[in-house]
PDB file of C-alpha atoms in Angstrom:
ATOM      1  CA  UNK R 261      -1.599   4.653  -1.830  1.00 78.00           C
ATOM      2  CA  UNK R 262      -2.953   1.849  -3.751  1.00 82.00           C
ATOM      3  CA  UNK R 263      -1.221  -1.252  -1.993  1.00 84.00           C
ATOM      4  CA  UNK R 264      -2.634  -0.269   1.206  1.00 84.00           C
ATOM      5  CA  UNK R 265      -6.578   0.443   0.200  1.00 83.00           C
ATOM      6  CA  UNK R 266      -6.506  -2.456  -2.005  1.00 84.00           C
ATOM      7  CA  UNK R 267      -5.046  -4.808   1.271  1.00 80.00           C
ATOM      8  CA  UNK R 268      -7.492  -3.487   3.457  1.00 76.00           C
ATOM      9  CA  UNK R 269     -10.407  -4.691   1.130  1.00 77.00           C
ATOM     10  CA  UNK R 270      -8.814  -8.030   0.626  1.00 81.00           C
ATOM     11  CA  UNK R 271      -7.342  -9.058   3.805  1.00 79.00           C
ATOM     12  CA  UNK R 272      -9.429 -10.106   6.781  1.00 77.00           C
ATOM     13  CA  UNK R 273      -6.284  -8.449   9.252  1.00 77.00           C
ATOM     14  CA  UNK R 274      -4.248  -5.737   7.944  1.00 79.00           C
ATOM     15  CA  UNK R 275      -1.206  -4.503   9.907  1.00 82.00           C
ATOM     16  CA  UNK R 276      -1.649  -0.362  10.199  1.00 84.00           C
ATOM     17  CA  UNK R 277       2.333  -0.180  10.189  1.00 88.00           C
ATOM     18  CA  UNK R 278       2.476  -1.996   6.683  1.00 87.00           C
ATOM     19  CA  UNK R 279      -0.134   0.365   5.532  1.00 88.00           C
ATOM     20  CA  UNK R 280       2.633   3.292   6.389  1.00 90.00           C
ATOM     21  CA  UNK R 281       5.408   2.319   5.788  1.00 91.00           C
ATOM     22  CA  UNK R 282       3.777   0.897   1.964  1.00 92.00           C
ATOM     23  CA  UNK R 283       2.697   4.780   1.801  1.00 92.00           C
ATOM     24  CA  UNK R 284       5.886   6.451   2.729  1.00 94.00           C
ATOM     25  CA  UNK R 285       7.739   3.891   0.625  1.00 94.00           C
ATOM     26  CA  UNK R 286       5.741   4.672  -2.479  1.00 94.00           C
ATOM     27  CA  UNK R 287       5.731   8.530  -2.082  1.00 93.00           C
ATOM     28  CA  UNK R 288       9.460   8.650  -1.722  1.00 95.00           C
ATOM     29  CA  UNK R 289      10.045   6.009  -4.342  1.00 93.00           C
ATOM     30  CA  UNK R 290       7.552   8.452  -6.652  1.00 90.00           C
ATOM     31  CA  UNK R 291       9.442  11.516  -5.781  1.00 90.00           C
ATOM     32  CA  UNK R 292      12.761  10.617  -6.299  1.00 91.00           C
ATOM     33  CA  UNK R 293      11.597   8.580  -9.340  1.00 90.00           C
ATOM     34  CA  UNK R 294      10.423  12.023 -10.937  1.00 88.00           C
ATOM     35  CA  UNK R 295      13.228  13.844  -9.875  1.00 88.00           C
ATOM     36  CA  UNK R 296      15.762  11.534 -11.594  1.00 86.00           C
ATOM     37  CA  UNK R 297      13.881  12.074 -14.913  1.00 85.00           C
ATOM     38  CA  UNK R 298      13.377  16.131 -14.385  1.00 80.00           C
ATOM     39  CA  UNK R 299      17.709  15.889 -13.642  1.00 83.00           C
ATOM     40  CA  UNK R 300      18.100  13.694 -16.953  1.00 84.00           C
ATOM     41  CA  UNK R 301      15.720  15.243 -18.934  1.00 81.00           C
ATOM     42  CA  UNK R 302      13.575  11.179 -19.858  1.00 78.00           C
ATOM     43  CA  UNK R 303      10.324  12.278 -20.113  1.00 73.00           C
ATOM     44  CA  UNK R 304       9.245   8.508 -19.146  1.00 74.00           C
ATOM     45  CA  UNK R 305      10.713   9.379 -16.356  1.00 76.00           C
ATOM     46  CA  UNK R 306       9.588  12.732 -14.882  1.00 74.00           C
ATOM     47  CA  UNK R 307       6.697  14.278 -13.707  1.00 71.00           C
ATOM     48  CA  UNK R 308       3.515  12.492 -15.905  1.00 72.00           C
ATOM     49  CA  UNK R 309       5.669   9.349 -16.858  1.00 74.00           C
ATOM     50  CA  UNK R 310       4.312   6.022 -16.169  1.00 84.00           C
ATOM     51  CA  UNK R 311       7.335   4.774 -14.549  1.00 86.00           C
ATOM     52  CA  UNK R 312       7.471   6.557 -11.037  1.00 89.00           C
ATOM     53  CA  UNK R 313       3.693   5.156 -10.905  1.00 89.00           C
ATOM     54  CA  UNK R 314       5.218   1.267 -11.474  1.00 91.00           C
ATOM     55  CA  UNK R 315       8.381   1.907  -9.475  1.00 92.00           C
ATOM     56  CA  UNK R 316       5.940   3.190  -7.064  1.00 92.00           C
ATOM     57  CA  UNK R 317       3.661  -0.034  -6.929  1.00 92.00           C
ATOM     58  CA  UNK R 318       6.328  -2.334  -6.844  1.00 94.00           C
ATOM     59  CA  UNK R 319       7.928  -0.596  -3.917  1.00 94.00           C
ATOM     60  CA  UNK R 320       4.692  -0.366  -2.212  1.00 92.00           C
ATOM     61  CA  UNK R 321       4.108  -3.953  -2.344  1.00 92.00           C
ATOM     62  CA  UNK R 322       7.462  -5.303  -1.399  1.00 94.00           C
ATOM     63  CA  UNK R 323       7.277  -2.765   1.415  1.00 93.00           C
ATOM     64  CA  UNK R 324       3.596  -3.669   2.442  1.00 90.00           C
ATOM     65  CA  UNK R 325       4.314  -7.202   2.332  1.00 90.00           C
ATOM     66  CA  UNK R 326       7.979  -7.161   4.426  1.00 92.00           C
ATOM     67  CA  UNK R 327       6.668  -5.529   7.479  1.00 90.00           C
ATOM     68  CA  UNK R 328       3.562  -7.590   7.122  1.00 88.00           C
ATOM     69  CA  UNK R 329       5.840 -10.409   7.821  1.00 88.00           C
ATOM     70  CA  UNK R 330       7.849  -8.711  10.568  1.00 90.00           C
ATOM     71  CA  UNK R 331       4.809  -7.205  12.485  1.00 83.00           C
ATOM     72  CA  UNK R 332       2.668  -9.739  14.543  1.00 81.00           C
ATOM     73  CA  UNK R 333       0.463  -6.521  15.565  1.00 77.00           C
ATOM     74  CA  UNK R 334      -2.626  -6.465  13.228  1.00 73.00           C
ATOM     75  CA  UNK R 335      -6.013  -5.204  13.367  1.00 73.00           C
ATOM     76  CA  UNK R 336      -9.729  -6.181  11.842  1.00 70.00           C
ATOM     77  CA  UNK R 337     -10.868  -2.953  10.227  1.00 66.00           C
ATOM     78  CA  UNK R 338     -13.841  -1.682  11.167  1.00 60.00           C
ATOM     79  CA  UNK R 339     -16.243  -2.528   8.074  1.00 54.00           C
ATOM     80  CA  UNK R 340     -19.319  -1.944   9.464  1.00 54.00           C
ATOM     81  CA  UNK R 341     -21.061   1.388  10.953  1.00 53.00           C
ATOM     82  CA  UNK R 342     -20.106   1.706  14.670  1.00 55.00           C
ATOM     83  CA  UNK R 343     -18.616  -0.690  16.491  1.00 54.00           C
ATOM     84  CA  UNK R 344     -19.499  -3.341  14.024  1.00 54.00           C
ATOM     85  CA  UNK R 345     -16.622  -5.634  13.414  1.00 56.00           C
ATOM     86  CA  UNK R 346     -16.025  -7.308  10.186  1.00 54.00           C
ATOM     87  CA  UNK R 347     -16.873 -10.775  11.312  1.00 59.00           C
ATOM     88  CA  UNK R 348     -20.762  -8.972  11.986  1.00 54.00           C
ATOM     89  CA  UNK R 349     -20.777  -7.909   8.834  1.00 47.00           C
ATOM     90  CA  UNK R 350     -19.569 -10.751   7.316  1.00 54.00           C
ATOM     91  CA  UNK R 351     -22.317 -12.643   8.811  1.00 55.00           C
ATOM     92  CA  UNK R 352     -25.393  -9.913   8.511  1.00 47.00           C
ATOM     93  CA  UNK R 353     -24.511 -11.462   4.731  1.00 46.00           C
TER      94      UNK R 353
END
């Protein structure tokens, strides 16, 4: 879940399908990350390690940043109250 909220605070157009797929990525990555170190008995590796948590980043962000590439559908995120666009904000500043 990182990759995605920190994206959306630095990037003026996000793509929502990045976001996803970034988030589905991760969790799986996580998952079976933890799972391999509950079967082997590494405790770096199961649940409270810090390597599902890496493993988990790095997938995110190869992830996030492939289908960033392949997706020409991307959005401004609304960063304002209603209906305010991004751009308003930016210039309210």
């Amino acid at each position: 879940m990182f990759i995605p909220v920190i994206f959306s605070f630095l990037v003026k157009r996000i793509s929502p399908r990045a976001g996803f797929a970034s988030l589905v990525m991760s969790a799986f990555t996580v998952a079976g990350t933890m799972a391999y170190g509950g079967m082997t008995h590494k405790a770096d590796f199961a649940l409270g390690g810090n390597w599902p948590i890496m493993f988990g980043i790095a997938i995110g962000l190869i992830s996030y940043l492939l289908v960033t590439l392949l997706d020409k559908t991307r959005i401004t995120p609304n960063a304002g109250g209603e209906g305010e666009t991004a751009e308003a904000v930016h210039r309210a500043w």
